[in-house]
């Protein structure tokens, strides 16, 4: 059962009023600097696949469909801005399943109607966006067409002792056994 724990005043001032699990509260034992090197987000597609550039192949996918699905990895820019750039590149609408944090390195799927793709490459790289052709689909991606996200967060200890290590290990065990609600905003 999930019990909501009231947040402290600093978090409330940022609009985060509750914690979900008390045992996940880290407090001041870790130091975290949010940036694309320390915060990575990978979309989990509806079929359970974790989206990353490792899924890309140098070969064109064999099956055809009305929509080309690309893996888009971006660094330090928000999803809306990346989609805006891609709309200009492809000169059409671009489908996506979810928003990813602008202060992260993130990978997600996007879709483009193939009738707007005359000749195109399997890979694109410009500014902080990398695209590679992943597969074809009969349907465009739409908001919510994802199972969730995997996060990789890199932090440092503020202090290092046996109690801190034990607490971090307990948090890791707890995280592996629970799904967390999306606390976006």
XYZ file of N, CA and C in Angstrom:
555
model
N 0.844 -1.184 0.000
C 0.000 0.000 0.000
C 0.886 1.243 0.000
N 0.516 2.208 -0.774
C 1.287 3.436 -0.883
C 0.780 4.447 0.129
N 1.677 4.958 0.927
C 1.336 6.005 1.879
C 2.039 7.272 1.437
N 1.293 8.350 1.346
C 1.904 9.614 0.945
C 2.515 10.284 2.171
N 3.735 10.758 2.004
C 4.460 11.430 3.073
C 4.599 12.887 2.677
N 4.229 13.763 3.572
C 4.284 15.191 3.259
C 5.732 15.642 3.079
N 5.959 16.442 2.058
C 7.303 16.933 1.734
C 7.697 18.076 2.659
N 8.977 18.407 2.622
C 9.440 19.549 3.410
C 9.099 20.844 2.664
N 9.354 21.975 3.301
C 8.937 23.274 2.759
C 9.623 23.624 1.436
N 10.891 23.237 1.279
C 11.603 23.535 0.028
C 10.928 22.824 -1.145
N 10.652 21.533 -0.972
C 9.987 20.787 -2.040
C 8.592 21.338 -2.320
N 7.867 21.710 -1.277
C 6.529 22.285 -1.467
C 6.599 23.573 -2.291
N 7.629 24.365 -2.050
C 7.756 25.619 -2.804
C 7.991 25.349 -4.292
N 8.476 24.142 -4.625
C 8.692 23.750 -6.014
C 7.494 23.006 -6.604
N 6.446 22.838 -5.789
C 5.251 22.181 -6.281
C 5.196 20.689 -6.030
N 6.153 20.141 -5.286
C 6.155 18.713 -4.957
C 5.724 18.588 -3.496
N 4.496 18.161 -3.299
C 3.915 18.186 -1.969
C 4.071 16.889 -1.184
N 4.347 15.770 -1.875
C 4.397 14.491 -1.182
C 5.503 13.600 -1.729
N 5.995 12.717 -0.867
C 6.850 11.610 -1.268
C 5.971 10.373 -1.270
N 6.341 9.384 -2.061
C 5.526 8.176 -2.120
C 5.990 7.159 -1.086
N 7.295 6.910 -1.013
C 7.824 5.894 -0.103
C 8.869 6.524 0.801
N 8.639 6.454 2.086
C 9.582 7.037 3.032
C 10.956 6.374 2.927
N 10.974 5.057 2.657
C 12.254 4.349 2.607
C 13.112 4.754 1.404
N 12.549 5.530 0.459
C 13.327 5.991 -0.682
C 13.911 7.389 -0.480
N 13.572 8.032 0.603
C 14.089 9.371 0.850
C 15.579 9.288 1.165
N 16.375 9.941 0.362
C 17.829 9.860 0.496
C 18.357 10.917 1.453
N 17.725 12.071 1.472
C 18.198 13.145 2.336
C 19.472 13.752 1.799
N 20.380 14.120 2.696
C 21.575 14.843 2.271
C 22.812 13.955 2.155
N 22.624 12.624 2.054
C 23.802 11.761 2.002
C 24.426 11.674 0.614
N 23.672 12.080 -0.422
C 24.218 12.066 -1.775
C 24.251 13.468 -2.352
N 25.199 13.676 -3.230
C 25.297 14.939 -3.957
C 24.975 14.632 -5.416
N 24.004 15.343 -5.966
C 23.589 15.107 -7.342
C 23.551 16.420 -8.095
N 24.231 16.452 -9.228
C 24.199 17.613 -10.108
C 23.457 17.184 -11.363
N 22.275 17.747 -11.584
C 21.438 17.330 -12.711
C 21.989 17.906 -14.007
N 22.447 16.997 -14.869
C 22.931 17.365 -16.195
C 22.930 16.093 -17.048
N 23.098 16.226 -18.370
C 23.030 15.052 -19.251
C 24.067 13.960 -18.971
N 25.149 14.289 -18.323
C 26.153 13.265 -17.995
C 25.721 12.422 -16.794
N 24.951 13.025 -15.884
C 24.559 12.354 -14.645
C 23.116 11.853 -14.633
N 22.330 12.213 -15.645
C 20.906 11.866 -15.647
C 20.522 11.371 -17.034
N 20.218 10.075 -17.131
C 19.902 9.455 -18.423
C 18.508 8.834 -18.347
N 17.736 9.036 -19.429
C 16.349 8.564 -19.480
C 16.163 7.739 -20.752
N 15.663 6.513 -20.594
C 15.428 5.621 -21.727
C 13.964 5.197 -21.718
N 13.275 5.482 -22.807
C 11.865 5.138 -22.930
C 11.692 3.617 -23.016
N 10.635 3.115 -22.413
C 10.274 1.702 -22.531
C 9.058 1.638 -23.455
N 9.261 1.072 -24.646
C 8.198 0.984 -25.651
C 7.121 0.002 -25.188
N 5.955 0.058 -25.824
C 4.837 -0.818 -25.463
C 5.183 -2.300 -25.542
N 6.136 -2.648 -26.399
C 6.533 -4.060 -26.499
C 7.568 -4.452 -25.441
N 7.913 -3.518 -24.539
C 8.854 -3.801 -23.464
C 10.302 -3.489 -23.779
N 10.586 -3.013 -24.992
C 11.949 -2.706 -25.404
C 12.417 -1.393 -24.793
N 13.622 -1.410 -24.189
C 14.243 -0.177 -23.722
C 14.915 0.491 -24.913
N 14.522 1.702 -25.217
C 14.968 2.402 -26.414
C 16.353 3.018 -26.192
N 17.306 2.638 -27.064
C 18.651 3.215 -27.029
C 19.265 3.073 -28.417
N 20.354 3.772 -28.649
C 21.011 3.705 -29.953
C 21.565 2.318 -30.253
N 21.770 1.504 -29.235
C 22.266 0.141 -29.467
C 21.285 -0.689 -30.293
N 20.026 -0.276 -30.355
C 19.019 -1.000 -31.148
C 19.147 -0.713 -32.644
N 19.900 0.311 -32.983
C 20.021 0.709 -34.385
C 20.889 -0.270 -35.160
N 20.537 -0.425 -36.407
C 21.280 -1.302 -37.299
C 21.734 -0.477 -38.495
N 22.800 -0.883 -39.099
C 23.254 -0.176 -40.299
C 22.397 -0.549 -41.502
N 21.606 -1.615 -41.378
C 20.739 -2.046 -42.472
C 19.356 -1.425 -42.332
N 18.713 -1.220 -43.451
C 17.335 -0.725 -43.455
C 16.420 -1.843 -42.935
N 15.463 -1.532 -42.051
C 14.516 -2.568 -41.624
C 13.779 -3.156 -42.824
N 13.513 -4.459 -42.779
C 12.957 -5.155 -43.937
C 11.495 -4.866 -44.181
N 10.692 -4.841 -43.140
C 9.264 -4.652 -43.348
C 8.951 -3.184 -43.585
N 7.910 -2.955 -44.320
C 7.474 -1.589 -44.602
C 6.189 -1.302 -43.840
N 5.905 -0.052 -43.663
C 4.684 0.418 -43.035
C 4.532 1.875 -43.396
N 3.417 2.429 -43.052
C 3.161 3.823 -43.418
C 4.038 4.797 -42.640
N 4.493 4.384 -41.449
C 5.262 5.286 -40.595
C 6.657 4.724 -40.327
N 7.641 5.589 -40.471
C 9.013 5.238 -40.114
C 9.213 5.611 -38.653
N 9.686 4.663 -37.861
C 9.970 4.915 -36.448
C 11.476 5.070 -36.286
N 11.867 6.194 -35.753
C 13.266 6.495 -35.503
C 13.521 6.478 -33.996
N 14.715 6.098 -33.621
C 15.164 6.304 -32.251
C 15.784 7.684 -32.227
N 15.296 8.525 -31.323
C 15.831 9.873 -31.165
C 16.521 9.938 -29.806
N 17.817 10.215 -29.819
C 18.549 10.464 -28.585
C 18.970 11.919 -28.600
N 18.758 12.585 -27.485
C 19.052 14.011 -27.417
C 19.728 14.327 -26.094
N 20.459 15.401 -26.097
C 21.211 15.778 -24.902
C 21.023 17.256 -24.618
N 20.451 17.550 -23.447
C 20.354 18.937 -23.001
C 19.284 19.771 -23.695
N 18.330 19.154 -24.382
C 17.221 19.911 -24.983
C 15.909 19.184 -24.682
N 14.828 19.962 -24.608
C 13.557 19.334 -24.269
C 12.903 18.710 -25.502
N 11.933 17.860 -25.244
C 11.268 17.113 -26.311
C 10.562 18.051 -27.285
N 9.888 19.081 -26.773
C 9.163 19.994 -27.664
C 10.097 20.665 -28.667
N 11.259 21.113 -28.198
C 12.208 21.767 -29.096
C 12.757 20.771 -30.124
N 13.075 19.561 -29.672
C 13.578 18.536 -30.598
C 12.530 18.218 -31.666
N 11.272 18.074 -31.269
C 10.199 17.795 -32.225
C 10.036 18.962 -33.195
N 10.163 20.183 -32.709
C 10.096 21.369 -33.573
C 11.183 21.310 -34.658
N 12.391 20.961 -34.274
C 13.493 20.837 -35.239
C 13.184 19.739 -36.260
N 12.672 18.609 -35.797
C 12.382 17.493 -36.701
C 11.227 17.806 -37.650
N 10.251 18.572 -37.182
C 9.157 18.989 -38.074
C 9.712 19.820 -39.224
N 10.682 20.670 -38.936
C 11.309 21.464 -39.987
C 12.126 20.579 -40.925
N 12.827 19.603 -40.386
C 13.641 18.701 -41.184
C 12.778 17.862 -42.124
N 11.733 17.233 -41.574
C 10.900 16.325 -42.365
C 9.721 17.016 -43.050
N 9.430 18.250 -42.662
C 8.326 19.029 -43.227
C 6.976 18.340 -43.030
N 6.776 17.758 -41.864
C 5.523 17.092 -41.512
C 5.445 16.930 -39.997
N 4.314 16.428 -39.537
C 4.127 16.148 -38.116
C 5.038 15.000 -37.679
N 5.401 15.022 -36.425
C 6.259 13.991 -35.844
C 5.546 13.444 -34.609
N 5.360 12.126 -34.570
C 4.704 11.510 -33.422
C 5.712 11.115 -32.360
N 5.290 11.195 -31.113
C 6.139 10.783 -29.991
C 5.244 10.290 -28.873
N 5.794 9.453 -28.004
C 4.995 8.829 -26.950
C 5.037 9.602 -25.636
N 6.151 10.249 -25.330
C 6.245 10.933 -24.046
C 7.303 12.006 -24.032
N 7.251 12.824 -23.006
C 8.212 13.910 -22.832
C 9.389 13.424 -22.010
N 10.562 13.920 -22.342
C 11.774 13.582 -21.597
C 12.409 14.876 -21.102
N 13.055 14.799 -19.978
C 13.647 15.947 -19.305
C 14.715 16.617 -20.160
N 14.711 17.943 -20.186
C 15.696 18.671 -20.994
C 17.087 18.648 -20.373
N 17.191 18.351 -19.097
C 18.502 18.306 -18.445
C 19.032 16.880 -18.383
N 18.699 16.093 -19.413
C 19.112 14.693 -19.434
C 19.688 14.331 -20.794
N 20.291 13.151 -20.826
C 20.540 12.464 -22.083
C 19.381 11.485 -22.167
N 18.562 11.584 -23.224
C 17.382 10.727 -23.299
C 17.241 10.105 -24.679
N 16.652 8.909 -24.701
C 16.376 8.187 -25.940
C 14.906 7.790 -25.952
N 14.265 7.996 -27.095
C 12.853 7.682 -27.233
C 12.538 7.432 -28.703
N 11.350 6.879 -28.952
C 10.910 6.656 -30.325
C 10.110 7.850 -30.824
N 10.263 8.125 -32.109
C 9.426 9.110 -32.799
C 8.947 8.453 -34.097
N 7.869 8.971 -34.662
C 7.380 8.423 -35.933
C 7.115 9.546 -36.921
N 7.342 9.223 -38.204
C 7.141 10.173 -39.302
C 6.438 9.418 -40.421
N 5.435 10.044 -41.010
C 4.714 9.450 -42.138
C 5.686 9.292 -43.312
N 5.806 8.079 -43.842
C 6.792 7.813 -44.900
C 6.481 8.552 -46.195
N 5.255 8.974 -46.409
C 4.974 9.693 -47.657
C 5.675 11.048 -47.709
N 6.145 11.530 -46.556
C 6.895 12.794 -46.529
C 8.399 12.574 -46.556
N 8.801 11.325 -46.552
C 10.225 11.003 -46.571
C 10.602 10.608 -47.992
N 11.148 11.513 -48.728
C 11.567 11.177 -50.092
C 12.759 10.242 -49.995
N 13.918 10.756 -50.093
C 15.114 9.956 -49.837
C 15.625 10.374 -48.474
N 15.854 9.407 -47.637
C 16.340 9.755 -46.313
C 17.392 8.762 -45.873
N 18.161 9.201 -44.940
C 19.255 8.394 -44.410
C 18.744 7.525 -43.265
N 19.514 6.497 -42.943
C 19.201 5.694 -41.757
C 19.618 6.410 -40.474
N 20.595 7.313 -40.588
C 21.106 8.024 -39.418
C 21.162 9.525 -39.706
N 20.813 10.320 -38.712
C 20.953 11.779 -38.761
C 21.647 12.204 -37.484
N 22.456 13.233 -37.583
C 23.063 13.833 -36.387
C 23.173 15.324 -36.635
N 22.555 16.102 -35.752
C 22.667 17.551 -35.820
C 22.444 18.117 -34.430
N 23.187 19.182 -34.152
C 23.176 19.775 -32.817
C 23.312 18.661 -31.774
N 22.391 18.582 -30.856
C 22.458 17.569 -29.807
C 21.422 16.469 -30.007
N 21.055 16.213 -31.262
C 20.060 15.190 -31.572
C 20.680 14.152 -32.503
N 20.477 12.881 -32.176
C 20.876 11.776 -33.045
C 19.624 10.967 -33.352
N 19.425 10.662 -34.640
C 18.292 9.844 -35.080
C 18.818 8.639 -35.829
N 18.167 7.504 -35.642
C 18.458 6.351 -36.478
C 17.150 5.612 -36.743
N 17.028 5.086 -37.949
C 15.837 4.350 -38.333
C 15.800 3.041 -37.562
N 14.679 2.768 -36.915
C 14.536 1.573 -36.084
C 13.619 0.537 -36.735
N 12.434 0.960 -37.157
C 11.479 0.032 -37.755
C 10.391 0.811 -38.468
N 9.500 0.092 -39.095
C 8.321 0.688 -39.709
C 7.086 0.232 -38.949
N 6.032 1.039 -39.027
C 4.793 0.727 -38.329
C 3.614 1.184 -39.184
N 2.473 0.565 -38.975
C 1.253 0.994 -39.671
C 0.576 2.148 -38.939
N 1.058 2.464 -37.730
C 0.416 3.501 -36.921
C 1.448 4.493 -36.405
N 1.044 5.754 -36.253
C 1.977 6.740 -35.690
C 2.077 6.584 -34.172
N 3.166 7.046 -33.616
C 3.281 7.114 -32.162
C 2.413 8.256 -31.658
N 1.796 8.049 -30.532
C 0.971 9.079 -29.912
C 1.313 9.157 -28.435
N 0.996 10.299 -27.817
C 1.253 10.481 -26.388
C 0.664 9.328 -25.603
N 1.454 8.784 -24.718
C 1.006 7.696 -23.865
C 1.322 6.311 -24.391
N 1.844 6.200 -25.628
C 2.183 4.890 -26.200
C 3.549 4.422 -25.688
N 3.661 4.257 -24.389
C 4.883 3.756 -23.780
C 4.531 3.103 -22.455
N 5.370 2.187 -22.026
C 5.151 1.555 -20.718
C 5.697 2.408 -19.587
N 6.736 3.163 -19.864
C 7.371 3.990 -18.842
C 8.757 4.382 -19.276
N 9.600 4.674 -18.334
C 10.976 5.087 -18.584
C 11.906 4.396 -17.602
N 13.127 4.177 -18.040
C 14.197 3.725 -17.159
C 15.109 4.927 -16.936
N 15.502 5.133 -15.702
C 16.371 6.250 -15.358
C 17.706 5.714 -14.859
N 18.765 6.357 -15.296
C 20.092 6.068 -14.757
C 20.599 7.382 -14.169
N 20.825 7.362 -12.870
C 21.213 8.567 -12.142
C 22.565 8.313 -11.505
N 23.494 9.220 -11.746
C 24.844 9.100 -11.195
C 25.035 10.203 -10.158
N 25.409 9.810 -8.951
C 25.599 10.772 -7.875
C 26.858 10.418 -7.083
N 27.211 11.302 -6.169
C 28.388 11.091 -5.326
C 27.963 11.141 -3.870
N 28.718 10.438 -3.030
C 28.475 10.502 -1.591
C 28.939 11.852 -1.052
N 28.151 12.455 -0.175
C 28.612 13.649 0.546
C 29.572 13.216 1.664
N 29.219 12.112 2.268
C 30.110 11.510 3.265
C 30.046 10.006 3.047
N 31.062 9.325 3.433
C 31.148 7.893 3.172
C 31.400 7.158 4.475
N 30.425 6.342 4.872
C 30.621 5.460 6.017
C 29.708 4.245 5.839
N 29.809 3.289 6.732
C 29.085 2.022 6.618
C 27.581 2.250 6.617
N 27.085 3.140 7.463
C 25.642 3.406 7.534
C 25.112 3.970 6.217
N 25.864 4.860 5.597
C 25.450 5.457 4.323
C 25.385 4.385 3.239
N 26.403 3.547 3.153
C 26.431 2.489 2.151
C 25.255 1.535 2.352
N 24.987 1.169 3.603
C 23.862 0.277 3.899
C 22.532 0.917 3.499
N 22.374 2.191 3.786
C 21.134 2.897 3.419
C 20.940 2.935 1.909
N 22.016 3.242 1.173
C 21.940 3.273 -0.292
C 21.614 1.879 -0.834
N 22.219 0.843 -0.301
C 21.916 -0.525 -0.732
C 20.451 -0.876 -0.480
N 19.906 -0.465 0.664
C 18.493 -0.716 0.960
C 17.574 0.036 -0.003
N 17.948 1.257 -0.354
C 17.154 2.033 -1.316
C 17.182 1.346 -2.675
N 18.358 0.863 -3.080
C 18.460 0.165 -4.364
C 17.566 -1.076 -4.391
N 17.576 -1.860 -3.331
C 16.717 -3.054 -3.252
C 15.247 -2.649 -3.338
N 14.893 -1.598 -2.641
C 13.511 -1.114 -2.643
C 13.103 -0.652 -4.044
N 13.979 0.076 -4.721
C 13.671 0.565 -6.074
C 13.474 -0.578 -7.063
N 14.249 -1.621 -6.921
C 14.122 -2.760 -7.836
C 12.808 -3.518 -7.640
N 12.179 -3.359 -6.490
C 10.955 -4.114 -6.206
C 9.686 -3.288 -6.383
N 9.793 -2.020 -6.779
C 8.616 -1.155 -6.870
C 8.609 -0.387 -8.194
N 7.420 -0.098 -8.659
C 7.241 0.872 -9.722
C 6.896 2.188 -9.049
N 7.392 3.261 -9.589
C 7.112 4.577 -9.018
C 6.154 5.329 -9.910
N 5.240 6.037 -9.294
C 4.298 6.850 -10.053
C 5.045 7.976 -10.756
N 4.523 8.400 -11.885
C 5.108 9.503 -12.627
C 4.818 10.800 -11.889
N 5.834 11.442 -11.387
C 5.686 12.692 -10.643
C 6.251 13.794 -11.506
N 5.532 14.159 -12.545
C 6.018 15.094 -13.551
C 5.423 16.455 -13.298
N 6.231 17.491 -13.434
C 5.660 18.816 -13.317
C 6.600 19.747 -12.601
